[in-house]
mmCIF file of C-alpha atoms and ligand atoms in Angstrom:
data_model
loop_
_atom_site.group_PDB
_atom_site.id
_atom_site.type_symbol
_atom_site.label_atom_id
_atom_site.label_comp_id
_atom_site.label_asym_id
_atom_site.label_seq_id
_atom_site.Cartn_x
_atom_site.Cartn_y
_atom_site.Cartn_z
ATOM 1 C CA MET H 532 -71.430 197.718 90.267
ATOM 2 C CA ALA H 533 -69.166 200.759 90.044
ATOM 3 C CA ILE H 534 -65.786 199.943 91.497
ATOM 4 C CA ASP H 535 -65.503 203.189 93.530
ATOM 5 C CA ASN H 536 -68.629 202.518 95.573
ATOM 6 C CA ASN H 537 -67.830 198.871 96.108
ATOM 7 C CA ILE H 538 -68.132 198.008 99.805
ATOM 8 C CA VAL H 539 -65.424 195.598 100.873
ATOM 9 C CA PHE H 540 -64.558 193.741 104.076
ATOM 10 C CA LEU H 541 -61.159 194.376 105.653
ATOM 11 C CA ASN H 542 -60.130 193.100 109.089
ATOM 12 C CA GLY H 543 -63.585 193.174 110.652
ATOM 13 C CA GLN H 544 -65.048 196.233 108.929
ATOM 14 C CA PHE H 545 -67.225 196.882 105.897
ATOM 15 C CA ILE H 546 -65.841 200.005 104.201
ATOM 16 C CA PRO H 547 -65.743 201.614 100.731
ATOM 17 C CA ILE H 548 -62.895 200.199 98.668
ATOM 18 C CA SER H 549 -61.301 203.670 98.512
ATOM 19 C CA GLU H 550 -60.813 203.548 102.303
ATOM 20 C CA ALA H 551 -59.373 200.014 102.391
ATOM 21 C CA LYS H 552 -55.656 200.191 103.179
ATOM 22 C CA ILE H 553 -53.069 197.558 104.089
ATOM 23 C CA SER H 554 -49.472 197.924 105.207
ATOM 24 C CA PRO H 555 -46.705 197.574 102.597
ATOM 25 C CA MET H 556 -45.143 195.209 105.162
ATOM 26 C CA ASP H 557 -48.059 192.809 104.715
ATOM 27 C CA ARG H 558 -46.637 189.408 103.796
ATOM 28 C CA GLY H 559 -49.368 188.992 101.222
ATOM 29 C CA PHE H 560 -47.830 191.975 99.405
ATOM 30 C CA LEU H 561 -44.156 191.103 100.044
ATOM 31 C CA PHE H 562 -44.244 187.312 99.572
ATOM 32 C CA GLY H 563 -47.655 186.360 98.160
ATOM 33 C CA ASP H 564 -47.952 184.626 101.548
ATOM 34 C CA GLY H 565 -51.639 183.861 101.754
ATOM 35 C CA ILE H 566 -54.634 181.813 100.675
ATOM 36 C CA TYR H 567 -57.652 182.915 98.644
ATOM 37 C CA GLU H 568 -61.031 181.695 97.439
ATOM 38 C CA VAL H 569 -63.553 182.711 94.803
ATOM 39 C CA VAL H 570 -67.172 181.687 95.457
ATOM 40 C CA PRO H 571 -69.948 182.354 92.922
ATOM 41 C CA SER H 572 -73.326 183.774 93.938
ATOM 42 C CA TYR H 573 -76.305 184.046 91.587
ATOM 43 C CA ALA H 574 -79.090 186.385 92.747
ATOM 44 C CA THR H 575 -77.998 185.906 96.397
ATOM 45 C CA ARG H 576 -77.639 182.091 96.131
ATOM 46 C CA LEU H 577 -74.106 180.965 96.951
ATOM 47 C CA VAL H 578 -72.816 177.871 95.137
ATOM 48 C CA GLY H 579 -70.651 175.278 96.900
ATOM 49 C CA PHE H 580 -70.057 177.579 99.854
ATOM 50 C CA GLY H 581 -69.138 174.951 102.455
ATOM 51 C CA LEU H 582 -66.780 173.228 99.998
ATOM 52 C CA HIS H 583 -64.992 176.499 99.237
ATOM 53 C CA ILE H 584 -64.524 177.322 102.919
ATOM 54 C CA GLU H 585 -63.299 173.788 103.630
ATOM 55 C CA ARG H 586 -60.665 174.163 100.888
ATOM 56 C CA MET H 587 -59.621 177.531 102.299
ATOM 57 C CA GLN H 588 -59.273 176.050 105.813
ATOM 58 C CA ASN H 589 -57.131 173.235 104.344
ATOM 59 C CA GLY H 590 -54.939 175.802 102.588
ATOM 60 C CA LEU H 591 -54.507 177.902 105.739
ATOM 61 C CA LYS H 592 -53.567 174.770 107.690
ATOM 62 C CA ALA H 593 -51.080 173.717 104.987
ATOM 63 C CA ILE H 594 -49.211 177.015 105.288
ATOM 64 C CA GLY H 595 -49.521 177.356 109.075
ATOM 65 C CA ILE H 596 -51.848 180.380 109.292
ATOM 66 C CA LYS H 597 -54.076 180.195 112.361
ATOM 67 C CA LEU H 598 -57.363 182.006 111.875
ATOM 68 C CA ASN H 599 -60.292 181.687 114.210
ATOM 69 C CA MET H 600 -63.065 181.942 111.620
ATOM 70 C CA GLY H 601 -65.577 179.245 110.779
ATOM 71 C CA VAL H 602 -67.985 178.723 107.901
ATOM 72 C CA ASP H 603 -70.695 180.852 109.575
ATOM 73 C CA ASP H 604 -68.334 183.829 109.918
ATOM 74 C CA TRP H 605 -67.487 183.611 106.225
ATOM 75 C CA ARG H 606 -71.134 183.171 105.262
ATOM 76 C CA ASN H 607 -71.992 186.286 107.232
ATOM 77 C CA ILE H 608 -69.310 188.272 105.357
ATOM 78 C CA ALA H 609 -70.538 186.878 102.025
ATOM 79 C CA GLN H 610 -74.168 187.765 102.753
ATOM 80 C CA ASN H 611 -73.234 191.284 103.818
ATOM 81 C CA LEU H 612 -71.165 191.842 100.674
ATOM 82 C CA ILE H 613 -73.978 190.548 98.466
ATOM 83 C CA GLU H 614 -76.475 192.812 100.256
ATOM 84 C CA LYS H 615 -74.229 195.879 100.036
ATOM 85 C CA ASN H 616 -73.158 195.339 96.429
ATOM 86 C CA GLY H 617 -76.371 194.910 94.486
ATOM 87 C CA LYS H 618 -77.318 191.210 94.880
ATOM 88 C CA GLY H 619 -76.547 190.399 91.228
ATOM 89 C CA ASN H 620 -74.299 187.685 89.809
ATOM 90 C CA LEU H 621 -71.268 188.090 91.997
ATOM 91 C CA GLY H 622 -67.953 186.413 92.652
ATOM 92 C CA LEU H 623 -66.996 186.628 96.314
ATOM 93 C CA TYR H 624 -63.248 186.944 96.698
ATOM 94 C CA PHE H 625 -61.834 185.941 100.118
ATOM 95 C CA HIS H 626 -58.175 186.536 100.922
ATOM 96 C CA VAL H 627 -56.236 185.728 104.084
ATOM 97 C CA SER H 628 -52.593 186.721 104.248
ATOM 98 C CA ARG H 629 -50.233 185.927 107.105
ATOM 99 C CA GLY H 630 -50.347 189.627 108.064
ATOM 100 C CA ALA H 631 -47.902 192.512 108.443
ATOM 101 C CA ASP H 632 -44.612 192.255 110.329
ATOM 102 C CA VAL H 633 -42.153 195.042 111.191
ATOM 103 C CA LYS H 634 -39.474 193.632 108.918
ATOM 104 C CA ARG H 635 -39.147 191.547 105.787
ATOM 105 C CA PHE H 636 -37.909 188.153 106.964
ATOM 106 C CA HIS H 637 -38.831 184.845 105.357
ATOM 107 C CA ALA H 638 -39.636 182.804 108.504
ATOM 108 C CA TYR H 639 -43.249 182.770 109.710
ATOM 109 C CA PRO H 640 -43.475 185.486 112.428
ATOM 110 C CA GLU H 641 -45.080 184.331 115.693
ATOM 111 C CA HIS H 642 -47.200 187.208 116.922
ATOM 112 C CA ILE H 643 -48.887 188.820 113.956
ATOM 113 C CA GLN H 644 -52.571 188.821 113.031
ATOM 114 C CA PRO H 645 -53.654 187.565 109.612
ATOM 115 C CA THR H 646 -55.039 190.171 107.220
ATOM 116 C CA VAL H 647 -58.573 189.247 106.126
ATOM 117 C CA PHE H 648 -59.965 190.860 102.994
ATOM 118 C CA ALA H 649 -63.115 190.125 101.004
ATOM 119 C CA TYR H 650 -64.866 191.841 98.142
ATOM 120 C CA ALA H 651 -67.534 191.172 95.530
ATOM 121 C CA PHE H 652 -67.149 191.516 91.767
ATOM 122 C CA ASP H 653 -69.521 191.048 88.864
ATOM 123 C CA ILE H 654 -69.472 187.704 87.085
ATOM 124 C CA PRO H 655 -71.371 186.700 83.940
ATOM 125 C CA ALA H 656 -74.751 185.032 84.304
ATOM 126 C CA ALA H 657 -74.369 181.265 84.653
ATOM 127 C CA PRO H 658 -74.008 179.662 81.197
ATOM 128 C CA ILE H 659 -77.281 178.455 79.753
ATOM 129 C CA ALA H 660 -77.144 174.865 78.553
ATOM 130 C CA ASP H 661 -77.616 175.858 74.917
ATOM 131 C CA LYS H 662 -75.130 174.898 72.199
ATOM 132 C CA LYS H 663 -75.814 177.980 70.074
ATOM 133 C CA SER H 664 -75.542 180.764 72.643
ATOM 134 C CA VAL H 665 -72.801 179.431 74.952
ATOM 135 C CA LYS H 666 -69.398 181.106 74.772
ATOM 136 C CA GLN H 667 -66.979 178.921 72.792
ATOM 137 C CA TYR H 668 -63.439 178.873 74.162
ATOM 138 C CA LYS H 669 -60.143 178.711 72.325
ATOM 139 C CA VAL H 670 -57.016 177.625 74.177
ATOM 140 C CA THR H 671 -53.328 177.122 73.684
ATOM 141 C CA SER H 672 -51.117 174.622 75.520
ATOM 142 C CA THR H 673 -47.688 174.766 77.111
ATOM 143 C CA GLU H 674 -45.525 172.966 79.639
ATOM 144 C CA ASP H 675 -46.630 173.642 83.217
ATOM 145 C CA LEU H 676 -43.803 175.674 84.745
ATOM 146 C CA ARG H 677 -45.446 176.391 88.117
ATOM 147 C CA TRP H 678 -44.409 174.957 91.488
ATOM 148 C CA LYS H 679 -45.064 171.498 92.953
ATOM 149 C CA ARG H 680 -47.755 172.604 95.435
ATOM 150 C CA CYS H 681 -50.539 173.495 93.044
ATOM 151 C CA GLN H 682 -53.116 171.872 95.356
ATOM 152 C CA ILE H 683 -52.743 174.917 97.646
ATOM 153 C CA LYS H 684 -54.870 177.872 96.521
ATOM 154 C CA SER H 685 -52.059 180.294 97.212
ATOM 155 C CA THR H 686 -52.146 184.006 96.461
ATOM 156 C CA SER H 687 -48.654 183.530 94.912
ATOM 157 C CA LEU H 688 -50.081 183.386 91.408
ATOM 158 C CA LEU H 689 -47.228 184.646 89.242
ATOM 159 C CA GLY H 690 -46.790 181.235 87.590
ATOM 160 C CA ASN H 691 -50.495 181.139 86.748
ATOM 161 C CA VAL H 692 -50.489 184.775 85.647
ATOM 162 C CA MET H 693 -47.589 184.159 83.249
ATOM 163 C CA HIS H 694 -49.291 181.093 81.764
ATOM 164 C CA PHE H 695 -52.575 182.964 81.377
ATOM 165 C CA GLN H 696 -50.701 185.777 79.647
ATOM 166 C CA GLN H 697 -49.248 183.290 77.141
ATOM 167 C CA GLY H 698 -52.810 182.547 76.083
ATOM 168 C CA GLN H 699 -53.664 186.245 75.850
ATOM 169 C CA GLU H 700 -50.650 186.826 73.626
ATOM 170 C CA ALA H 701 -51.653 183.878 71.438
ATOM 171 C CA GLY H 702 -55.106 185.489 71.058
ATOM 172 C CA VAL H 703 -56.987 182.769 72.961
ATOM 173 C CA HIS H 704 -58.916 182.576 76.244
ATOM 174 C CA GLU H 705 -56.864 180.128 78.337
ATOM 175 C CA THR H 706 -53.662 178.091 78.447
ATOM 176 C CA ILE H 707 -53.851 174.415 79.249
ATOM 177 C CA LEU H 708 -50.827 172.879 80.906
ATOM 178 C CA TYR H 709 -48.946 169.582 80.768
ATOM 179 C CA ASN H 710 -46.101 168.207 82.878
ATOM 180 C CA GLN H 711 -42.679 166.933 81.748
ATOM 181 C CA ARG H 712 -44.233 163.545 80.933
ATOM 182 C CA ASN H 713 -46.664 165.234 78.524
ATOM 183 C CA GLU H 714 -49.587 164.624 80.869
ATOM 184 C CA LEU H 715 -52.392 167.131 81.314
ATOM 185 C CA THR H 716 -52.417 168.948 84.668
ATOM 186 C CA GLU H 717 -54.966 171.799 84.502
ATOM 187 C CA ALA H 718 -55.242 175.287 82.952
ATOM 188 C CA SER H 719 -53.871 178.559 84.330
ATOM 189 C CA ALA H 720 -57.146 179.365 86.140
ATOM 190 C CA CYS H 721 -59.400 176.347 85.481
ATOM 191 C CA ASN H 722 -59.526 172.568 85.692
ATOM 192 C CA VAL H 723 -59.711 170.573 82.459
ATOM 193 C CA PHE H 724 -61.898 167.672 81.327
ATOM 194 C CA ILE H 725 -61.877 165.669 78.096
ATOM 195 C CA VAL H 726 -64.605 163.486 76.605
ATOM 196 C CA LYS H 727 -63.764 160.424 74.505
ATOM 197 C CA ASN H 728 -66.399 157.974 73.296
ATOM 198 C CA GLU H 729 -68.879 159.452 75.782
ATOM 199 C CA VAL H 730 -66.547 158.864 78.756
ATOM 200 C CA VAL H 731 -65.836 162.020 80.814
ATOM 201 C CA ILE H 732 -62.206 162.055 81.981
ATOM 202 C CA THR H 733 -60.233 164.469 84.182
ATOM 203 C CA PRO H 734 -56.787 164.233 85.826
ATOM 204 C CA ARG H 735 -56.824 162.696 89.311
ATOM 205 C CA LEU H 736 -56.030 165.030 92.196
ATOM 206 C CA ASP H 737 -52.413 165.434 93.247
ATOM 207 C CA ASN H 738 -49.889 168.229 93.825
ATOM 208 C CA GLN H 739 -50.019 169.272 90.148
ATOM 209 C CA LEU H 740 -53.515 170.768 90.206
ATOM 210 C CA LEU H 741 -56.025 172.632 92.291
ATOM 211 C CA PRO H 742 -58.856 170.500 93.713
ATOM 212 C CA GLY H 743 -61.438 172.643 91.926
ATOM 213 C CA ILE H 744 -64.853 172.894 93.562
ATOM 214 C CA THR H 745 -66.592 172.946 90.170
ATOM 215 C CA ARG H 746 -64.606 169.827 89.185
ATOM 216 C CA ASN H 747 -65.565 168.126 92.420
ATOM 217 C CA MET H 748 -69.282 169.028 92.130
ATOM 218 C CA LEU H 749 -69.439 168.062 88.451
ATOM 219 C CA LEU H 750 -67.903 164.629 89.122
ATOM 220 C CA ASP H 751 -70.366 164.049 91.953
ATOM 221 C CA ILE H 752 -73.349 165.196 89.872
ATOM 222 C CA LEU H 753 -72.336 162.998 86.905
ATOM 223 C CA ARG H 754 -71.778 159.946 89.111
ATOM 224 C CA LYS H 755 -75.120 160.386 90.862
ATOM 225 C CA ASP H 756 -76.885 160.814 87.514
ATOM 226 C CA GLY H 757 -75.202 157.681 86.142
ATOM 227 C CA THR H 758 -75.815 158.308 82.405
ATOM 228 C CA LEU H 759 -72.145 158.926 81.605
ATOM 229 C CA GLN H 760 -69.059 156.997 82.614
ATOM 230 C CA VAL H 761 -66.587 159.129 84.582
ATOM 231 C CA GLN H 762 -62.845 158.573 85.103
ATOM 232 C CA GLU H 763 -60.183 160.352 87.174
ATOM 233 C CA ARG H 764 -56.819 159.285 85.750
ATOM 234 C CA THR H 765 -53.637 160.344 83.965
ATOM 235 C CA ILE H 766 -54.388 161.915 80.555
ATOM 236 C CA SER H 767 -51.691 162.221 77.896
ATOM 237 C CA MET H 768 -51.600 165.279 75.669
ATOM 238 C CA SER H 769 -52.150 163.050 72.641
ATOM 239 C CA GLU H 770 -55.454 162.015 74.231
ATOM 240 C CA VAL H 771 -56.284 165.687 74.756
ATOM 241 C CA ARG H 772 -55.516 166.430 71.093
ATOM 242 C CA THR H 773 -57.735 163.596 69.855
ATOM 243 C CA ALA H 774 -60.571 164.111 72.337
ATOM 244 C CA ASP H 775 -64.163 164.457 71.128
ATOM 245 C CA GLU H 776 -64.745 167.326 73.561
ATOM 246 C CA LEU H 777 -62.609 169.495 75.828
ATOM 247 C CA TRP H 778 -63.990 171.510 78.755
ATOM 248 C CA LEU H 779 -62.667 174.031 81.261
ATOM 249 C CA THR H 780 -64.289 174.246 84.684
ATOM 250 C CA SER H 781 -64.173 177.011 87.274
ATOM 251 C CA SER H 782 -66.494 178.726 89.698
ATOM 252 C CA SER H 783 -67.162 181.696 87.446
ATOM 253 C CA LYS H 784 -67.349 179.710 84.158
ATOM 254 C CA GLU H 785 -69.044 176.477 85.325
ATOM 255 C CA ILE H 786 -68.434 174.110 82.379
ATOM 256 C CA ALA H 787 -66.923 175.947 79.425
ATOM 257 C CA PRO H 788 -66.726 174.160 76.052
ATOM 258 C CA VAL H 789 -63.422 174.478 74.165
ATOM 259 C CA VAL H 790 -63.657 174.285 70.366
ATOM 260 C CA GLU H 791 -60.054 175.035 69.404
ATOM 261 C CA LEU H 792 -56.723 173.858 70.855
ATOM 262 C CA ASP H 793 -53.485 175.292 69.452
ATOM 263 C CA GLY H 794 -55.275 176.454 66.293
ATOM 264 C CA LYS H 795 -56.862 173.037 65.588
ATOM 265 C CA HIS H 796 -60.479 171.963 65.986
ATOM 266 C CA VAL H 797 -61.399 169.995 69.082
ATOM 267 C CA GLY H 798 -63.526 167.065 67.843
ATOM 268 C CA LYS H 799 -65.758 168.453 65.116
ATOM 269 C CA GLY H 800 -64.890 172.032 66.083
ATOM 270 C CA ASN H 801 -68.230 172.810 67.698
ATOM 271 C CA VAL H 802 -69.925 172.503 71.083
ATOM 272 C CA GLY H 803 -70.594 168.858 71.890
ATOM 273 C CA ASN H 804 -73.647 166.944 73.075
ATOM 274 C CA ILE H 805 -71.929 165.630 76.172
ATOM 275 C CA TRP H 806 -71.194 169.235 77.226
ATOM 276 C CA LEU H 807 -74.905 169.964 76.806
ATOM 277 C CA LEU H 808 -75.857 167.097 79.085
ATOM 278 C CA ALA H 809 -73.171 167.912 81.658
ATOM 279 C CA GLN H 810 -73.984 171.647 81.821
ATOM 280 C CA SER H 811 -77.728 170.874 82.072
ATOM 281 C CA LEU H 812 -77.121 168.477 84.961
ATOM 282 C CA TYR H 813 -74.763 170.951 86.623
ATOM 283 C CA ALA H 814 -77.282 173.802 86.363
ATOM 284 C CA ALA H 815 -80.050 171.604 87.771
ATOM 285 C CA ASN H 816 -78.016 170.407 90.753
ATOM 286 C CA LYS H 817 -75.446 173.067 91.691
ATOM 287 C CA HIS H 818 -77.600 174.629 94.398
ATOM 288 C CA HIS H 819 -77.544 171.345 96.340
ATOM 289 C CA TYR H 820 -73.899 172.032 97.280
HETATM 290 N N1 PDD O 1040 -59.655 180.010 89.579
HETATM 291 N N2 PDD O 1040 -57.317 175.623 88.745
HETATM 292 C C1 PDD O 1040 -56.818 176.838 88.991
HETATM 293 C C2 PDD O 1040 -55.343 177.056 88.840
HETATM 294 C C3 PDD O 1040 -57.668 177.892 89.382
HETATM 295 O O1 PDD O 1040 -57.155 179.118 89.640
HETATM 296 C C4 PDD O 1040 -59.062 177.649 89.489
HETATM 297 C C5 PDD O 1040 -60.015 178.724 89.914
HETATM 298 C C6 PDD O 1040 -59.536 176.363 89.218
HETATM 299 C C7 PDD O 1040 -60.996 176.014 89.341
HETATM 300 O O2 PDD O 1040 -61.379 175.935 90.691
HETATM 301 P P1 PDD O 1040 -62.875 176.205 91.163
HETATM 302 O O3 PDD O 1040 -63.755 175.283 90.392
HETATM 303 O O4 PDD O 1040 -62.852 175.889 92.606
HETATM 304 O O5 PDD O 1040 -63.186 177.657 90.856
HETATM 305 C C8 PDD O 1040 -58.639 175.370 88.859
HETATM 306 C C9 PDD O 1040 -60.302 181.086 90.270
HETATM 307 C C10 PDD O 1040 -61.739 181.233 89.936
HETATM 308 C C11 PDD O 1040 -59.478 182.356 90.139
HETATM 309 O O6 PDD O 1040 -58.293 182.276 90.393
HETATM 310 O O7 PDD O 1040 -60.037 183.413 89.858
#
């Protein structure tokens, strides 16, 4: 999809991206005052759509933005964008900011309309559950220096951007994060899982991490399947460093196997068998959500 003929949605209209304009007084621009979502779609099939919209509604409520749009309105926008942008493997980006005021003032203004923007971008084909062809990830780790409301999918992403950039500068794909107690939180744009002795473990949900939809679906799929034991609990970084397997999860990556952490092999330094089982189960069941 060429970027210049991308059709986007802005405040009720489908228009070419070159015609999409917002005010510099928009609080999304001035303060990062908004909520966003990214929903994957493979050949017109949306994955986890209702769960993504539910998380967005929770985020809007948490920051006091009132928007009269339900799941059917969002689905309609998504289907239009898919139709108008080639029906391939697409990420649907939804963004609601508090809107534009006449002045820059921190308090929430009373009588402004939220700005609603959505567009579609190409994403890779869903990973095939195959140990040889899957992309192998390398990551670095650092202390999580973001804010204490990471459960809100806020458009204020500078903390995440800076952590992601640390990974780029270290020549790896992602940066995994730990708190002041040396406990794993998540990665700059993904959730994190470890596997030890065939038990799949991920940090429990709290204000230190995003309640990832891929995380949520994977846990549900694994529990329903019942082959593997699953735990949501505190994970120390020493457990991460001695794990048999390490995975990243996100809507555009699904379950991504990590083979190197801070220049050292994860487990045996190759893609693990538990990843293979988990990605196979995920691929077989993701369209049920
Ligand atoms: N990132 N944690 C963070 C900080 C994230 O930004 C994301 C998603 C996730 C995974 O969430 P989900 O499984 O719902 O995609 C976890 C998106 C894709 C992004 O910012 O582009």
